[in-house]
Structure formats: C-alpha cells, structure tokens
Short mmCIF file of C-alpha atoms and ligand atoms in Angstrom, two decimals:
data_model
loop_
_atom_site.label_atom_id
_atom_site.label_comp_id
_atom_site.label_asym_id
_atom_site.label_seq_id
_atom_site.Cartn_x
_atom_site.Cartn_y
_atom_site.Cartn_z
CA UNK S 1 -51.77 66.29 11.31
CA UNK S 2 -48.95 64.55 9.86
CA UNK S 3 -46.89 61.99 12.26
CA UNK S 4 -43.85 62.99 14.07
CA UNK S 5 -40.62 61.53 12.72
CA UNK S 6 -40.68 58.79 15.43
CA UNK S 7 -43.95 57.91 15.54
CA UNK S 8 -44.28 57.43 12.16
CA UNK S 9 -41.22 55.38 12.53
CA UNK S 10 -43.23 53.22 14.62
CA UNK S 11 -46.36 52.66 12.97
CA UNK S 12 -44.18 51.87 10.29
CA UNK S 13 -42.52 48.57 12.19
CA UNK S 14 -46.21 47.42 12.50
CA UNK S 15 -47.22 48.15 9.06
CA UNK S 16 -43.69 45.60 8.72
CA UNK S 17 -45.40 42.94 10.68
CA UNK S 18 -48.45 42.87 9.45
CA UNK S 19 -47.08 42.52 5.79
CA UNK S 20 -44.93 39.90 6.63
CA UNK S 21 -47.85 38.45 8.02
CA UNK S 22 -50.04 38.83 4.66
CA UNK S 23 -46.66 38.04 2.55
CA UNK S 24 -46.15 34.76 4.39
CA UNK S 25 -49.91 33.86 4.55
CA UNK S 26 -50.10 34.50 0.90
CA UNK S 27 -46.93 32.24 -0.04
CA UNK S 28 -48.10 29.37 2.75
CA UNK S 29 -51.91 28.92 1.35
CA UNK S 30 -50.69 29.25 -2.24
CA UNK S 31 -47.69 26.25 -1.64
CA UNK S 32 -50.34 24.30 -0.95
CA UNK S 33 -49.61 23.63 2.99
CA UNK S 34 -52.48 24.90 4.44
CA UNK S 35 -56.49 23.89 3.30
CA UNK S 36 -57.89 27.47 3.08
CA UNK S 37 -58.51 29.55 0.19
CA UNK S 38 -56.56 32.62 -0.44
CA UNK S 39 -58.29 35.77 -0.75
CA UNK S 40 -55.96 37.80 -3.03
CA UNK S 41 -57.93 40.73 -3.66
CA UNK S 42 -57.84 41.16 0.23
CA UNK S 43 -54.65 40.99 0.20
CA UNK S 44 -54.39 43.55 -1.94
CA UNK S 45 -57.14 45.64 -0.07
CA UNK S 46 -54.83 45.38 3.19
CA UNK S 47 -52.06 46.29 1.97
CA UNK S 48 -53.11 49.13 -0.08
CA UNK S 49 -54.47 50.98 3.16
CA UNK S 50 -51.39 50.14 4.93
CA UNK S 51 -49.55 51.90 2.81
CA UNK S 52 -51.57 54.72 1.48
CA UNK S 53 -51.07 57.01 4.54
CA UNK S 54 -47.23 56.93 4.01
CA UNK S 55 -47.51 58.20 0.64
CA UNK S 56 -48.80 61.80 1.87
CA UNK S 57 -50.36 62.02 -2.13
CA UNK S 58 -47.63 61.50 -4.05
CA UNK S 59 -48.15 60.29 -7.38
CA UNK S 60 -47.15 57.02 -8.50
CA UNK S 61 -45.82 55.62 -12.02
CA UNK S 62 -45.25 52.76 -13.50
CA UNK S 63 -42.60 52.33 -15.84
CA UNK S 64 -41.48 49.53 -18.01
CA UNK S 65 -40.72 47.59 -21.45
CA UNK S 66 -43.50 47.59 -23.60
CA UNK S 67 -45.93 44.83 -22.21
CA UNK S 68 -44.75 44.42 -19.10
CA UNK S 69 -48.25 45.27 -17.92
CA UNK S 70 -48.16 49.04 -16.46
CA UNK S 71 -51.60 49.91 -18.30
CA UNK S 72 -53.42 46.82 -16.48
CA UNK S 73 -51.59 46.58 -13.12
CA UNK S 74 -51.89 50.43 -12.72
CA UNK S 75 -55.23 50.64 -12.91
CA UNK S 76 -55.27 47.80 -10.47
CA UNK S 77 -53.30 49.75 -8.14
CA UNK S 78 -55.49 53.00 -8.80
CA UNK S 79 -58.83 51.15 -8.14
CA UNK S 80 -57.13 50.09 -4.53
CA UNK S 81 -55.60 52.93 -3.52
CA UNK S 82 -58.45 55.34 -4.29
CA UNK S 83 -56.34 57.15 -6.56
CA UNK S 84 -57.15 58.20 -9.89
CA UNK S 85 -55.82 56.90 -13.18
CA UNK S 86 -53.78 58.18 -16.11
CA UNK S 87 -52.80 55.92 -19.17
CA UNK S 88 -49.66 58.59 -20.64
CA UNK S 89 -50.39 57.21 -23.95
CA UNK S 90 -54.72 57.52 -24.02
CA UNK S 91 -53.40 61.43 -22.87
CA UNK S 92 -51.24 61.31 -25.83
CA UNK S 93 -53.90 60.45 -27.81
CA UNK S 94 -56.37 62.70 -26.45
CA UNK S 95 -54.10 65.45 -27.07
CA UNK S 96 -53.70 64.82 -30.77
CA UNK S 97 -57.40 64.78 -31.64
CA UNK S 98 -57.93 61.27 -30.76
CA UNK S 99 -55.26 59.96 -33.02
CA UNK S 100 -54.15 56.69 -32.17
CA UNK S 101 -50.22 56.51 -30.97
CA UNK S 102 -49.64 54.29 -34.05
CA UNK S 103 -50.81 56.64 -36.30
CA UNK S 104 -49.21 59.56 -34.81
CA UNK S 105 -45.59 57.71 -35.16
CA UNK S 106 -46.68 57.45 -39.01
CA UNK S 107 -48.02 60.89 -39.57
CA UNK S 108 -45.45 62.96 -37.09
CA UNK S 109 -42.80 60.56 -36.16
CA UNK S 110 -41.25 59.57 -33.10
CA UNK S 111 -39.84 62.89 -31.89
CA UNK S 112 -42.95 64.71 -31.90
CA UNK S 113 -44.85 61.52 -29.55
CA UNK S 114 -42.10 61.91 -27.43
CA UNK S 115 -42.56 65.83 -27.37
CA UNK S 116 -46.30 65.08 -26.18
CA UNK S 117 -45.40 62.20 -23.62
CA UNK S 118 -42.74 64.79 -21.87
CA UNK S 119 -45.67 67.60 -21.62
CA UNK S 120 -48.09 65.27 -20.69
CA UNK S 121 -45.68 63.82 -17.93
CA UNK S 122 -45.12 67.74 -16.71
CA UNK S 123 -48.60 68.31 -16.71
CA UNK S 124 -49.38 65.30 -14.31
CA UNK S 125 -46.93 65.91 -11.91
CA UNK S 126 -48.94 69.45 -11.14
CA UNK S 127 -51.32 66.61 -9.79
CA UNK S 128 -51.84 64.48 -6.72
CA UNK S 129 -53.06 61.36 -5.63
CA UNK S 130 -52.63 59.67 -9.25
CA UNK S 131 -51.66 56.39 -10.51
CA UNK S 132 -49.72 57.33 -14.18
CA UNK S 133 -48.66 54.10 -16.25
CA UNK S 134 -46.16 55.52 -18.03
CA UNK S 135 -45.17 54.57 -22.07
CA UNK S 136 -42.38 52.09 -22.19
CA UNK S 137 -39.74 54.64 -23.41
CA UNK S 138 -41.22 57.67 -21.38
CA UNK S 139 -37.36 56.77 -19.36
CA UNK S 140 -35.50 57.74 -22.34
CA UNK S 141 -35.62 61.05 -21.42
CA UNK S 142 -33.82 62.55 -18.27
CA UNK S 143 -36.36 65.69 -18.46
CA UNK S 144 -38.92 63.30 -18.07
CA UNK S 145 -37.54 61.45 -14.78
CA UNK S 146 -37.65 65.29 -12.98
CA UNK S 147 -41.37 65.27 -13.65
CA UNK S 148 -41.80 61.97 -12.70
CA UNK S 149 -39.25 62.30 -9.11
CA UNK S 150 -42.15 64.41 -7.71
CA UNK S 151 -44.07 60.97 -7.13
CA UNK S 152 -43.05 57.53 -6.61
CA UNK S 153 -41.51 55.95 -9.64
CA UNK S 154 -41.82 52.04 -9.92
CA UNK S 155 -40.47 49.82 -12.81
CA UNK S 156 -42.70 46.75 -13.67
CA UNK S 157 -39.31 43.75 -14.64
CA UNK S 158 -40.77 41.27 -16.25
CA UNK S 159 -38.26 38.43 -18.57
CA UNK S 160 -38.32 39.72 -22.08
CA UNK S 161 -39.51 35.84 -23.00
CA UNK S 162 -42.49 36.88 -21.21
CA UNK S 163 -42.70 40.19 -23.08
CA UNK S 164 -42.74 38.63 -26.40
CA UNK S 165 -45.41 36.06 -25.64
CA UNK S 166 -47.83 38.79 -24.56
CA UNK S 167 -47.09 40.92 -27.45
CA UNK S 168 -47.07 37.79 -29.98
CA UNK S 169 -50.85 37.31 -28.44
CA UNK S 170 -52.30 40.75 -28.66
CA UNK S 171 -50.55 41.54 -32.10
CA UNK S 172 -48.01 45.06 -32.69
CA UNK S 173 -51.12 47.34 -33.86
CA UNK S 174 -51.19 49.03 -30.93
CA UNK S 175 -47.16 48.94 -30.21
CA UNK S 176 -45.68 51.02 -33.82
CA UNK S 177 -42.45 50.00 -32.17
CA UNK S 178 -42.96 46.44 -32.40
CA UNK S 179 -44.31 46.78 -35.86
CA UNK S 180 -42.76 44.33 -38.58
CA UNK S 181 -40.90 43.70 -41.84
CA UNK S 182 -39.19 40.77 -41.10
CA UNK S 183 -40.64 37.38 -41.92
CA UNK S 184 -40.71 34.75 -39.10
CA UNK S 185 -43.27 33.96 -36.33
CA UNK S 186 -44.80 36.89 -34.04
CA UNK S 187 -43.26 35.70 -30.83
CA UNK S 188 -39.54 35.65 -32.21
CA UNK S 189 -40.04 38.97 -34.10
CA UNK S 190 -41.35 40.52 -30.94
CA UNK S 191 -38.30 39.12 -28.88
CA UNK S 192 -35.74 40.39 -31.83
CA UNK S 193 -37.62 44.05 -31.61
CA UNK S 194 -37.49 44.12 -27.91
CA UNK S 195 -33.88 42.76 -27.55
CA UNK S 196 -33.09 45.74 -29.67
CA UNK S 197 -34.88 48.06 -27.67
CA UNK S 198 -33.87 46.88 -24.54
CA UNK S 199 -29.97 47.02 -25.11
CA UNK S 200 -30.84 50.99 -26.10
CA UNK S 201 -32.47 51.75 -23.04
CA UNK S 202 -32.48 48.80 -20.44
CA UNK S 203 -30.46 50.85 -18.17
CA UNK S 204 -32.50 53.67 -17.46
CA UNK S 205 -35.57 51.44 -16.03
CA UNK S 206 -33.36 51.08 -13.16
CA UNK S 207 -33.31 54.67 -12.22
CA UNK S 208 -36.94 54.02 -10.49
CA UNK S 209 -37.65 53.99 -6.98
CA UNK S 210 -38.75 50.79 -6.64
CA UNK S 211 -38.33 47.45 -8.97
CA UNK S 212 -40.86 44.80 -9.25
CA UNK S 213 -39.21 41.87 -10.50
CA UNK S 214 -41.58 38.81 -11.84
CA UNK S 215 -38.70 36.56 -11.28
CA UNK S 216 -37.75 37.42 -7.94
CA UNK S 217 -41.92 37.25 -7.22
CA UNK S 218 -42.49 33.46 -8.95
CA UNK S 219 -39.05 32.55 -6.86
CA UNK S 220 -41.20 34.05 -3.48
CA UNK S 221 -44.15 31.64 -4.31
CA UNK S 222 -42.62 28.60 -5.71
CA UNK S 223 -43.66 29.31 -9.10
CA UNK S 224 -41.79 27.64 -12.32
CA UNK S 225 -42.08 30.66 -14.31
CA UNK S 226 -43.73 34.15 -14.69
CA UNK S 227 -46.20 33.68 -17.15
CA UNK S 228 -48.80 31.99 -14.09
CA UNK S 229 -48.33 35.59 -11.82
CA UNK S 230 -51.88 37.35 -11.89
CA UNK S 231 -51.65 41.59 -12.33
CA UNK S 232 -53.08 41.46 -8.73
CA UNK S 233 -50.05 39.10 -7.26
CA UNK S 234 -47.85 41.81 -9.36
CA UNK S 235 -49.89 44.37 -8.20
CA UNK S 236 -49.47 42.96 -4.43
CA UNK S 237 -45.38 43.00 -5.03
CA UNK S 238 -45.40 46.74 -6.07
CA UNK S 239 -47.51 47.74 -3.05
CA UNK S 240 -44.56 46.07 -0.96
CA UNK S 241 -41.75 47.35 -2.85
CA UNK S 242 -43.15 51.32 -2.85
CA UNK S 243 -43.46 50.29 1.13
CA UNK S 244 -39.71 49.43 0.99
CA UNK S 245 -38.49 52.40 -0.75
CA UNK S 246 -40.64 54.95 2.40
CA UNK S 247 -39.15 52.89 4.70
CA UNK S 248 -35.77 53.77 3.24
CA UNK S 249 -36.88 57.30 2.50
CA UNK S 250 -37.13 57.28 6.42
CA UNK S 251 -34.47 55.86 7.86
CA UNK S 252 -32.54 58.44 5.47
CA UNK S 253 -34.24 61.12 7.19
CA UNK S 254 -33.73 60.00 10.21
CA UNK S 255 -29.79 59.69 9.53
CA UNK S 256 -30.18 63.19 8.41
CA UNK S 257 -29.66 62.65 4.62
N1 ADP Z 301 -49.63 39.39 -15.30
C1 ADP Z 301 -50.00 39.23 -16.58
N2 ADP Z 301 -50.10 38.00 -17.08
C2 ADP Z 301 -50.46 37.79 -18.36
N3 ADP Z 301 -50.75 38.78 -19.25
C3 ADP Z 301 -50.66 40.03 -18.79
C4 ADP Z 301 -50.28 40.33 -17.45
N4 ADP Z 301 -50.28 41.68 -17.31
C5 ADP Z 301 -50.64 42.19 -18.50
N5 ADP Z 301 -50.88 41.21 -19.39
C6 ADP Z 301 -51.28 41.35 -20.80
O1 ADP Z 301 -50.13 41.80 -21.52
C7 ADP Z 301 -50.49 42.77 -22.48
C8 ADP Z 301 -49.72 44.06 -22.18
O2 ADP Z 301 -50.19 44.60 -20.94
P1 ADP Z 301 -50.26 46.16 -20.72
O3 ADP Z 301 -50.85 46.38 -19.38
O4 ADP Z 301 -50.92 46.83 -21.88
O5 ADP Z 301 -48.71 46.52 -20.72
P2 ADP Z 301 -47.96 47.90 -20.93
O6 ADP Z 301 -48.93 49.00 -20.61
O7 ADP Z 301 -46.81 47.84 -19.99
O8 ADP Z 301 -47.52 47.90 -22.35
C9 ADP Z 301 -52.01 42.94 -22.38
O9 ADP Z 301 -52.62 42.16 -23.37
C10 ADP Z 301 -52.35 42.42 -20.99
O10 ADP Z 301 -53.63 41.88 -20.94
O1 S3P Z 302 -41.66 51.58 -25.58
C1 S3P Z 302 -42.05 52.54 -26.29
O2 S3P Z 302 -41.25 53.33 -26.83
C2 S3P Z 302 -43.50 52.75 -26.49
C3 S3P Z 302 -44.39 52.11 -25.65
C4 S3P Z 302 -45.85 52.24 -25.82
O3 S3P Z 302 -46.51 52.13 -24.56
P1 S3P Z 302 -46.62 50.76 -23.72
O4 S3P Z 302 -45.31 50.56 -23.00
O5 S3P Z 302 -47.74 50.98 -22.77
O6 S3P Z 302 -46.89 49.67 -24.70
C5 S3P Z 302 -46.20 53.56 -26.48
O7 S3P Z 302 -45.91 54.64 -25.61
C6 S3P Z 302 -45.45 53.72 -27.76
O8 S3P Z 302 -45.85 52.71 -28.63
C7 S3P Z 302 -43.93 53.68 -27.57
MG1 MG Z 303 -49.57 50.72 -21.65
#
C-alpha cells in the first residue's frame, strides 16, 4: 500500500540521516582521515534501495552534453536500482535497420534523427521502472521534455574541459556532431565544437529535475579537478540529488502545491 503523506514524510527524515551518514563516511575515508577502505559500490547499493521506494516506478533520464557520461553512469544506475536500461540512441539505431547514428546524420540528416529520438522518447515514457540515457540534444526539443516529465529527469554537468578530453580520447566517429574539418589537435577541436553547441542549447539542460554537477562533487571530496570522479562516485551524487528533488516534490505536496 503506498505510505500516507506523513509517514512517508517520516521515513523520509531517516532515509536523510542515513545518507548523510554514507555522504560523510564516504568524504571522511576518502580525505584520508580515517584507515579503512571505502566500499563505494556499497555505497551505491545503500543508497539505491533507500531511494527506490520513493520513486513509485517512475522512469529516470539522464540528460547531458555529449560525453558527459549518461550512456555509462546510466547503466550504472540501472544495474542498482533493478531497473532496466535504454540507450535513446542504440533505439535510434535499432529503429533504422541497425544504422549507426553517424550514418543516419549523413544519409537523412539531422531533422529526421531528431524525428526518431522524439518517438523513441514517447514510446518510453508508456514504460516504467527504466533508466533512459538520453542523446545530448534530446533537450532541444520542448515536445520531448513532456515525454520525458512523466519520469525523473536528471542532467549529468560536467566542465566542458572535461568534455573535450573524453571526446579527444575516444575519437568523433561515434559523435557526427563533433565530426571535423578544421585542422588543429582533437582536444581543442572538440572544445571549439562543444563551445558552439553549448551556447545553442546550454540553457535547456537546466530544465531537469535534478543537476549533478562534477564540480560541486570534486569540491564535496577535496578533489583538484573532475577528471579523478569514478561513474560510480557520479553515479552516487545523482542517487542523492533525485532524493533531493522527492523530498521537494513532498514538502510541495504537503504545502498543497
Ligand atoms: N567519470 C568518468 N571519468 C572518465 N571518463 C568517463 C567518465 N564517464 C564516462 N567516461 C568516458 O567518456 C566517454 C563518454 O561517456 P558516455 O557515457 O558515452 O557519455 P554520453 O552518453 O553522455 O555521451 C566514454 O568513453 C566513457 O568511457
Ligand atoms: O548532442 C547531440 O546532439 C548528440 C549526442 C549523441 O549522443 P551522446 O550525448 O550520448 O553522445 C547522439 O545522440 C548524436 O550524435 C547527437
Ligand atoms: Mg550516450
């Protein structure tokens, strides 16, 4: 039976305490003042079942520039949560005879991917219980945010720097956005493109439910910079964020908004 408005209110101040708990533990082992090792992936495990009774199903995506790591940390969070897992762009893919997203931008152009990744999007939010890492400019379109408002939306923040040192190491093949004609070395090409793409749409990532920022996570645990965070630390930080936004989802109700 689903919790009364005030008891779930109340299970929700100890799911508070007990993530403090695991927060603080986390940041105390890993600044090095305490001799124990850290068990991340427990962490993660704890969390994840703290939480997963407050989300009563709903569907969560990930949404973000291009690299900032939705396809790895949302299969992450699928594998914890028990939810299953949806790459938009392998659906894409899978839709167009197994043609590869580059190659559909060269045979059909851009309008017609984003065609499929809006009817893809309405299809999975029929669906429950589903982690969905999202493409990075599925938040172009405002048709696409009222599919994706039936579930939990979360946007993955991560320093474009960052960005374009991942992208510089995996190569644009995959990324037909990224792709170049300029001459200069892959990391600054990469930073030009998504500097570009970034002042276009930069704005609507913050229409999401929830933000994870990398900065505002290697600030948390005293690290110099974002490139040491693991996908399960990240993954960690979105678990605690999605718990912030039902705990505001709550209180709202309560207030009667
Ligand atoms: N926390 C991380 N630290 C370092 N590299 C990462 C991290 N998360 C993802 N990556 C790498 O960055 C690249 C882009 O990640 P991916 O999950 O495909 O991003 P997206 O789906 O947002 O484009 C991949 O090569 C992946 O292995
Ligand atoms: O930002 C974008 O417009 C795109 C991001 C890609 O997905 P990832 O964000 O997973 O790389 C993919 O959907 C396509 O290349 C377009
Ligand atoms: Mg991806």
């Amino acid at each position: 039976m689903e919790p009364n408005v005030a008891s779930k209110q109340r299970s929700y101040d100890s799911v508070k305490v007990s993530c403090t708990f695991n927060s603080l533990s986390a940041s105390v082992l890993e600044s090095g003042n305490v001799h124990a090792p850290i068990d991340e992936a427990q962490v993660l495990k704890n969390k994840s079942q703290e939480i997963e009774p407050y989300l009563s199903g709903r569907c969560i995506y990930l949404v973000g520039m291009m690299g900032s790591g939705k396809t790895t940390v949302g299969k992450i969070l699928s594998g914890v949560l028990g939810y299953s897992f949806f790459d938009c762009d392998t659906l894409i893919e899978q839709s167009v005879d197994g043609t590869s997203v580059a190659e559909i931008f060269k045979l059909y152009g851009e309008g017609f991917f984003r065609e499929k990744e809006t009817e893809v999007l309405q299809k999975l939010s029929l669906m429950r219980q589903l982690v969905v890492s999202t493409g990075g400019g599925a938040v172009t379109r405002p048709i696409n945010w009222r599919y994706m408002q039936k579930g939990i939306s979360v946007w993955l923040d991560v320093p474009l720097e960052a960005l374009a040192q991942r992208i510089a190491a995996v190569g644009t093949d995959s990324r037909p956005l990224l792709h170049q004609c300029e001459s200069g070395d892959a990391y600054t090409e990469a930073l030009n493109r998504l500097s570009t793409l970034w002042e276009e749409r930069g704005e609507a990532y913050a229409n999401a439910n929830a933000r994870v920022s990398l900065e505002n996570i290697a600030v948390k645990l005293g690290h110099k910079d974002v490139s040491s965070l693991t996908p399960v630390t990240i993954a960690i930080e979105a678990l605690e964020q999605i718990e912030g936004f039902l705990k505001e989802e709550d209180d709202m109700a309560i207030a009667g908004y």
